[in-house]
mmCIF file of C-alpha atoms in Angstrom:
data_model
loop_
_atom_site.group_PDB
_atom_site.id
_atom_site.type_symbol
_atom_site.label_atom_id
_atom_site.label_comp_id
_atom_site.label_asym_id
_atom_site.label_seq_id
_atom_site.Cartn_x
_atom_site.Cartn_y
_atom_site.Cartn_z
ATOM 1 C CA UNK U 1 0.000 0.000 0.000
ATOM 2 C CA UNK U 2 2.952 2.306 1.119
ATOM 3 C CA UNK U 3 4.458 1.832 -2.635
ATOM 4 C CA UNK U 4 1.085 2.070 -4.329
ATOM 5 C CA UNK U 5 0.850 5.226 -2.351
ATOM 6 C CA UNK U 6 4.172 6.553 -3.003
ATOM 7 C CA UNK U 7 3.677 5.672 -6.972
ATOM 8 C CA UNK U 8 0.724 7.588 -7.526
ATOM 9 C CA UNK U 9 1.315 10.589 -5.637
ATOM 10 C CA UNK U 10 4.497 10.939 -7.781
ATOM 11 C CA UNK U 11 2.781 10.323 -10.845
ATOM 12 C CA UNK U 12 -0.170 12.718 -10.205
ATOM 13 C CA UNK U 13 2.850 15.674 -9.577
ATOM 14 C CA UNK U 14 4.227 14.864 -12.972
ATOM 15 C CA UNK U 15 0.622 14.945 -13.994
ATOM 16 C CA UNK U 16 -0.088 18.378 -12.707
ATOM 17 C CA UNK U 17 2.023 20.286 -15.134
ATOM 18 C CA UNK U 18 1.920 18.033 -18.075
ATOM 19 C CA UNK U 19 -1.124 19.949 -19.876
ATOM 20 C CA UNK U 20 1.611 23.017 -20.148
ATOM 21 C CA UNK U 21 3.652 22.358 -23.280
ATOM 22 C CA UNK U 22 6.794 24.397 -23.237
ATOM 23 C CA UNK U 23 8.837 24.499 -26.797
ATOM 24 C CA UNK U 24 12.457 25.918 -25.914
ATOM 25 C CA UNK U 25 12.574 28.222 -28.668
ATOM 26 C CA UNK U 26 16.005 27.009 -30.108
ATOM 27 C CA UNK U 27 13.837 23.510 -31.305
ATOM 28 C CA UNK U 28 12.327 25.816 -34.312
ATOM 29 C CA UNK U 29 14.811 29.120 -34.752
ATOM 30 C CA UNK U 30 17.757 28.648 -37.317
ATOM 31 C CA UNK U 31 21.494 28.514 -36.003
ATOM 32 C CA UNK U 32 23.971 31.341 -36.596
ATOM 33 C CA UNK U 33 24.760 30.265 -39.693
ATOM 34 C CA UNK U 34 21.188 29.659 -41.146
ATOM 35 C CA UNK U 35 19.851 32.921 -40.433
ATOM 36 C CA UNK U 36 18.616 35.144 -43.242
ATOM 37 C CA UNK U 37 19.146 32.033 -45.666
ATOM 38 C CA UNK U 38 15.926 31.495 -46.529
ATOM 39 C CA UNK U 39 13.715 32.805 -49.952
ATOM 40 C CA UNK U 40 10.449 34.063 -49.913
ATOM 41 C CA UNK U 41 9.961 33.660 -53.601
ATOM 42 C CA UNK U 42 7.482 31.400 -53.800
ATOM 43 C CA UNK U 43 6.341 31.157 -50.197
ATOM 44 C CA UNK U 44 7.108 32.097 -46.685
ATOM 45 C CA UNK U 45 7.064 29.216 -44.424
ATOM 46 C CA UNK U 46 7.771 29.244 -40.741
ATOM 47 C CA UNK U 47 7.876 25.963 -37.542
ATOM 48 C CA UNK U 48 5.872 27.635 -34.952
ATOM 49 C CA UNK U 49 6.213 24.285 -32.632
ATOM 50 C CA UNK U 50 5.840 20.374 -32.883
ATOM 51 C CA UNK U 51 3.693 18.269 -34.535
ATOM 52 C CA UNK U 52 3.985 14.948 -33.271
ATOM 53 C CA UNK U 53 7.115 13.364 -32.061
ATOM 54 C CA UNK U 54 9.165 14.212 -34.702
ATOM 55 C CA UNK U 55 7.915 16.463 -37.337
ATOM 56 C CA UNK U 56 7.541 20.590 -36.824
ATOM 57 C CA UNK U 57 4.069 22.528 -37.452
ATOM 58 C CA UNK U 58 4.705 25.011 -40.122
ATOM 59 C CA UNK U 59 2.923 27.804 -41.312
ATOM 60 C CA UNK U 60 2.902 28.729 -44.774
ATOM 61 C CA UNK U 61 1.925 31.400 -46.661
ATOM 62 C CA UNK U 62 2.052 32.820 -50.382
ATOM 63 C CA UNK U 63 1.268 30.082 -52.387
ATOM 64 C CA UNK U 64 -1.744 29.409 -54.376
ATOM 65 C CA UNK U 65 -4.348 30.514 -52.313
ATOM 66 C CA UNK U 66 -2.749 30.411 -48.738
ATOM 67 C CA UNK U 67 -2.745 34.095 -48.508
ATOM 68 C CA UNK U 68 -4.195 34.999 -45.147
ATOM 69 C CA UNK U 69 -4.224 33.462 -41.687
ATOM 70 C CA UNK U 70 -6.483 34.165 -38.667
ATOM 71 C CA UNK U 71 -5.758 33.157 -35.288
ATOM 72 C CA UNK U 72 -8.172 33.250 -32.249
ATOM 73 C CA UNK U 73 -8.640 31.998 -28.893
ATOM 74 C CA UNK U 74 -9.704 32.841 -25.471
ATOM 75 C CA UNK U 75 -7.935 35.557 -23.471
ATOM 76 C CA UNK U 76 -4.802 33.997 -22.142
ATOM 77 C CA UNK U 77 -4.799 30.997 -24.408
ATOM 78 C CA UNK U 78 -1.270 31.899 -26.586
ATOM 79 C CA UNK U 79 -2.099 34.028 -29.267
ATOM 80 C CA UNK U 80 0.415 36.961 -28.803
ATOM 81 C CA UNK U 81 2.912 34.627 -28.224
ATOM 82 C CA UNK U 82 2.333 33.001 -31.053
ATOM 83 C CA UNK U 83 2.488 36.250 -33.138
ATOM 84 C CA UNK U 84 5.776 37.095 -31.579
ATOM 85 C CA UNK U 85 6.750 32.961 -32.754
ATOM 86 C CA UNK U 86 6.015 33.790 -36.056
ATOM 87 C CA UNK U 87 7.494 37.549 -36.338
ATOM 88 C CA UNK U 88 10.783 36.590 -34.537
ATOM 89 C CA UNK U 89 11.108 33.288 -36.454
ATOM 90 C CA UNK U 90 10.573 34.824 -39.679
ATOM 91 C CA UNK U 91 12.661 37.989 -39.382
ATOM 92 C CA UNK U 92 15.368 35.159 -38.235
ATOM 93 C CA UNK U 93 15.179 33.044 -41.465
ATOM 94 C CA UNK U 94 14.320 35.981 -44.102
ATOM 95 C CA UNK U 95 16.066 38.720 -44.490
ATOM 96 C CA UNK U 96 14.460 42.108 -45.369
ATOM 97 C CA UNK U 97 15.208 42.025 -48.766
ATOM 98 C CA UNK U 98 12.440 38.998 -48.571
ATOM 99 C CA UNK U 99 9.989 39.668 -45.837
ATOM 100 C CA UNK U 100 8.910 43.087 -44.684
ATOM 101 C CA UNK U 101 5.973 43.419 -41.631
ATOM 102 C CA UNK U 102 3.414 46.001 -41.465
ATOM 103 C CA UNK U 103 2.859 45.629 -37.175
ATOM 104 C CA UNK U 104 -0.609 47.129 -35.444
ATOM 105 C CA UNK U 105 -1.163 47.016 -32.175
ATOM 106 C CA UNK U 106 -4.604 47.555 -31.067
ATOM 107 C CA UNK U 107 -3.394 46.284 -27.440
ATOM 108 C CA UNK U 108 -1.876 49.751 -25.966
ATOM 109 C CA UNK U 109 1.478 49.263 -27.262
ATOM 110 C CA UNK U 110 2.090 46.341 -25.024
ATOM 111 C CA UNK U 111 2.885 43.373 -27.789
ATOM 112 C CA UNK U 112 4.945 45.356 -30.505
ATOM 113 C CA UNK U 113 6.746 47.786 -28.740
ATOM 114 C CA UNK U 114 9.767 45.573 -28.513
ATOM 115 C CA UNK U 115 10.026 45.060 -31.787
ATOM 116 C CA UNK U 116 10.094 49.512 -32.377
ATOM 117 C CA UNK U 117 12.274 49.725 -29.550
ATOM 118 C CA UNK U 118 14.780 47.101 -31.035
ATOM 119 C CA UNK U 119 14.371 48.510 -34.514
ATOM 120 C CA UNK U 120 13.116 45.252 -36.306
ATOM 121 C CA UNK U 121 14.773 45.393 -39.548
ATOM 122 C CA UNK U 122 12.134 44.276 -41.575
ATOM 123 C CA UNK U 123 9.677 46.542 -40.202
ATOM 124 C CA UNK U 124 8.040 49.358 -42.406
ATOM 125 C CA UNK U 125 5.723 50.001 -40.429
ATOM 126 C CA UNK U 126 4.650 49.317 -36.148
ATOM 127 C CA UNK U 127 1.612 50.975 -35.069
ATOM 128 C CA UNK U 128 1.593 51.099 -30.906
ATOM 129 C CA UNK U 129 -1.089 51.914 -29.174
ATOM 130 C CA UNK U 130 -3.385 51.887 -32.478
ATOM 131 C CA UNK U 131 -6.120 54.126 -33.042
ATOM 132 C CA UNK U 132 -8.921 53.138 -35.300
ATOM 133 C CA UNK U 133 -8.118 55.515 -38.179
ATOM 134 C CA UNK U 134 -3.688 55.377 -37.877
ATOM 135 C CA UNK U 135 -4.836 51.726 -38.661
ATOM 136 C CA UNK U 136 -7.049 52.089 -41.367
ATOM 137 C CA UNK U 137 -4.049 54.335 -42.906
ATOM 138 C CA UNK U 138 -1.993 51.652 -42.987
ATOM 139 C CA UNK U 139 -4.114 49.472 -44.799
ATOM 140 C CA UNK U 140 -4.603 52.067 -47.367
ATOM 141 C CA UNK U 141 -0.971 51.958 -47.632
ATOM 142 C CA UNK U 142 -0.698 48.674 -48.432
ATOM 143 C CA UNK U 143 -3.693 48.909 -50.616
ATOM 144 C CA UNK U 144 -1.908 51.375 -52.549
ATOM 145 C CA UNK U 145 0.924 49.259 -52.388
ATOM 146 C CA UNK U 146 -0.903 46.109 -53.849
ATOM 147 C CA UNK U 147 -2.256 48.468 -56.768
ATOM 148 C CA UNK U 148 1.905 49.144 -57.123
ATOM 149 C CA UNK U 149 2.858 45.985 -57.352
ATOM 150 C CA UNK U 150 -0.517 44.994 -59.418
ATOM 151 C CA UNK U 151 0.780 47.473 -62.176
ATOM 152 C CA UNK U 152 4.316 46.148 -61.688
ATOM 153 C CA UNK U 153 3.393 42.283 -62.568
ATOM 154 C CA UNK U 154 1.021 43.451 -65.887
ATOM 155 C CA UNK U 155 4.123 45.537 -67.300
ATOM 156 C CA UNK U 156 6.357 42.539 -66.226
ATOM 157 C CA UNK U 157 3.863 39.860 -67.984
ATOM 158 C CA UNK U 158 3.782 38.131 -64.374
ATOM 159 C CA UNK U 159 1.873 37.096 -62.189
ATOM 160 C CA UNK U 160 2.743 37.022 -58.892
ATOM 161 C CA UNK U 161 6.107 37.430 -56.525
ATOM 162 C CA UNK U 162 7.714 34.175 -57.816
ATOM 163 C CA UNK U 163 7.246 35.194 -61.329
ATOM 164 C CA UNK U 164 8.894 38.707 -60.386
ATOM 165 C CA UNK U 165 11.845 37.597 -59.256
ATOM 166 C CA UNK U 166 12.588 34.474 -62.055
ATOM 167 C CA UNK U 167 12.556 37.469 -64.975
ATOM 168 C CA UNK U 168 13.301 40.765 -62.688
ATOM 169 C CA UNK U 169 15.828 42.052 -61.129
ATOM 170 C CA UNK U 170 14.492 44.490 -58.866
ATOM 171 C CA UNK U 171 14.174 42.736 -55.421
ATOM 172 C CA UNK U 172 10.657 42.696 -54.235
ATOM 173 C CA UNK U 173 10.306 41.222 -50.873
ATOM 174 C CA UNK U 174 7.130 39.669 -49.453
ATOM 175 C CA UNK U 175 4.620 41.900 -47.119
ATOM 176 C CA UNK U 176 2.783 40.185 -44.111
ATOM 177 C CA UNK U 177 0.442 42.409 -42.212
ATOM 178 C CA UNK U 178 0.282 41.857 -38.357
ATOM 179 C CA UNK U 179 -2.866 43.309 -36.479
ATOM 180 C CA UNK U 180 -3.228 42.135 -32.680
ATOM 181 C CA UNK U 181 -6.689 42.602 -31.668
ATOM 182 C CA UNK U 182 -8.040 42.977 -34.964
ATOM 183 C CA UNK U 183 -11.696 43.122 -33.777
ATOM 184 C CA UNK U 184 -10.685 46.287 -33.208
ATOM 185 C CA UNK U 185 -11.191 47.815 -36.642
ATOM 186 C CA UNK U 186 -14.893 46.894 -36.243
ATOM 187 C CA UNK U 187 -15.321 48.571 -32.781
ATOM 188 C CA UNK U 188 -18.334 51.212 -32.638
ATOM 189 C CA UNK U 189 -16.854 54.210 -31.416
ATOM 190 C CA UNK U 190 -16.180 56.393 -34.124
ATOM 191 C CA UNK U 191 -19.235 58.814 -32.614
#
C-alpha cells in the first residue's frame, strides 16, 4: 500500500504540469549560420512548434491561395505569443530584402513595442497603441501598395512574386500584415 501510495502521488505531480507544453525556442529558430538564408519567392514558411514526435508545425503562406491566416482563442490561451513565434522566427530566417511586416497594435502598445524599440529590420511600419483611423491608414498603404505591385506584374507579364523575381531584377520582398486585436477595426466608437 505504502508503494502504491508513493507511486501515484508521484505520478499525479508529474501529472499536474503536463497539460503546459513548453517548446524551448532554439527547437524551431535557425542557427547562426542559417539565419537570413531562406527565400520568400514562392512562399514564406515558418515551424511555430511540434507536430507529433518528430515532425515541426509550419505555417505557410504565399502560395496558391494560402494568402491569409487568422488566429483566435480565449484571453490567455497563446495568441500573442504566437504572433511574436512567427514575427521573430521569420525575421530570423528571411532577411528584409524577402519579408517586410506592417505591425498594429490595437493592445496599448504592449505586444509590438519591442520590436520599435529594437528597430526590427524588416519593419516598415509598427503601429503602438493603435487608433482606429492610424490603422485604417496603414491598410490604405498597403492597398496602394498592392495596386503598385498589381501594375508592376502586368508591365512585367507576371503574375505574382515568384514570377517577379525568375525574370526581374528588382528585389521585391514579401509583405505580411500583423494586427493584434483585430476586432478592433470593427469597434463602434467612431461617434
Amino acid at each position: 500500500d505504502e508503494l502504491f501510495t508513493e507511486i501515484i502521488s508521484h505520478v499525479g505531480a508529474e501529472a499536474d504540469g503536463a497539460h503546459e507544453i513548453q517548446v524551448p525556442a532554439t527547437s524551431i529558430m535557425p542557427q547562426q549560420n542559417d539565419q537570413w538564408t531562406r527565400s520568400s519567392k514562392d512562399e514564406i514558411a515558418v515551424a511555430i512548434g511540434p507536430s507529433g514526435a518528430t515532425r515541426m508545425q509550419e505555417l505557410r503562406l504565399g502560395r496558391g491561395t494560402t494568402q491569409h491566416a487568422l488566429v483566435a482563442g480565449r484571453t490567455g490561451s497563446g495568441k500573442s505569443t504566437l504572433l511574436h513565434v512567427l514575427i521573430t522566427n521569420l525575421a530570423l530566417w528571411y532577411s528584409p530584402d524577402e519579408l517586410e511586416f506592417y505591425l498594429v497594435d490595437f493592445k496599448k502598445g504592449v505586444e509590438f513595442q519591442a520590436y520599435a524599440t529594437h528597430q526590427l529590420p524588416h519593419a516598415r511600419v509598427i503601429a503602438i497603441e493603435s487608433d482606429r483611423e492610424f490603422a485604417l491608414s496603414v491598410l490604405r498603404r498597403l492597398d496602394e501598395e498592392l495596386r503598385r505591385r498589381g501594375d508592376m506584374f502586368r508591365i512585367a507579364g507576371v503574375q505574382d512574386v515568384s514570377g517577379w523575381r525568375e525574370t526581374q531584377s528588382e528585389p521585391l520582398p514579401r509583405t505580411l500584415l500583423i494586427v493584434d486585436e483585430f476586432q478592433e477595426f470593427f469597434a463602434n466608437d467612431d461617434g
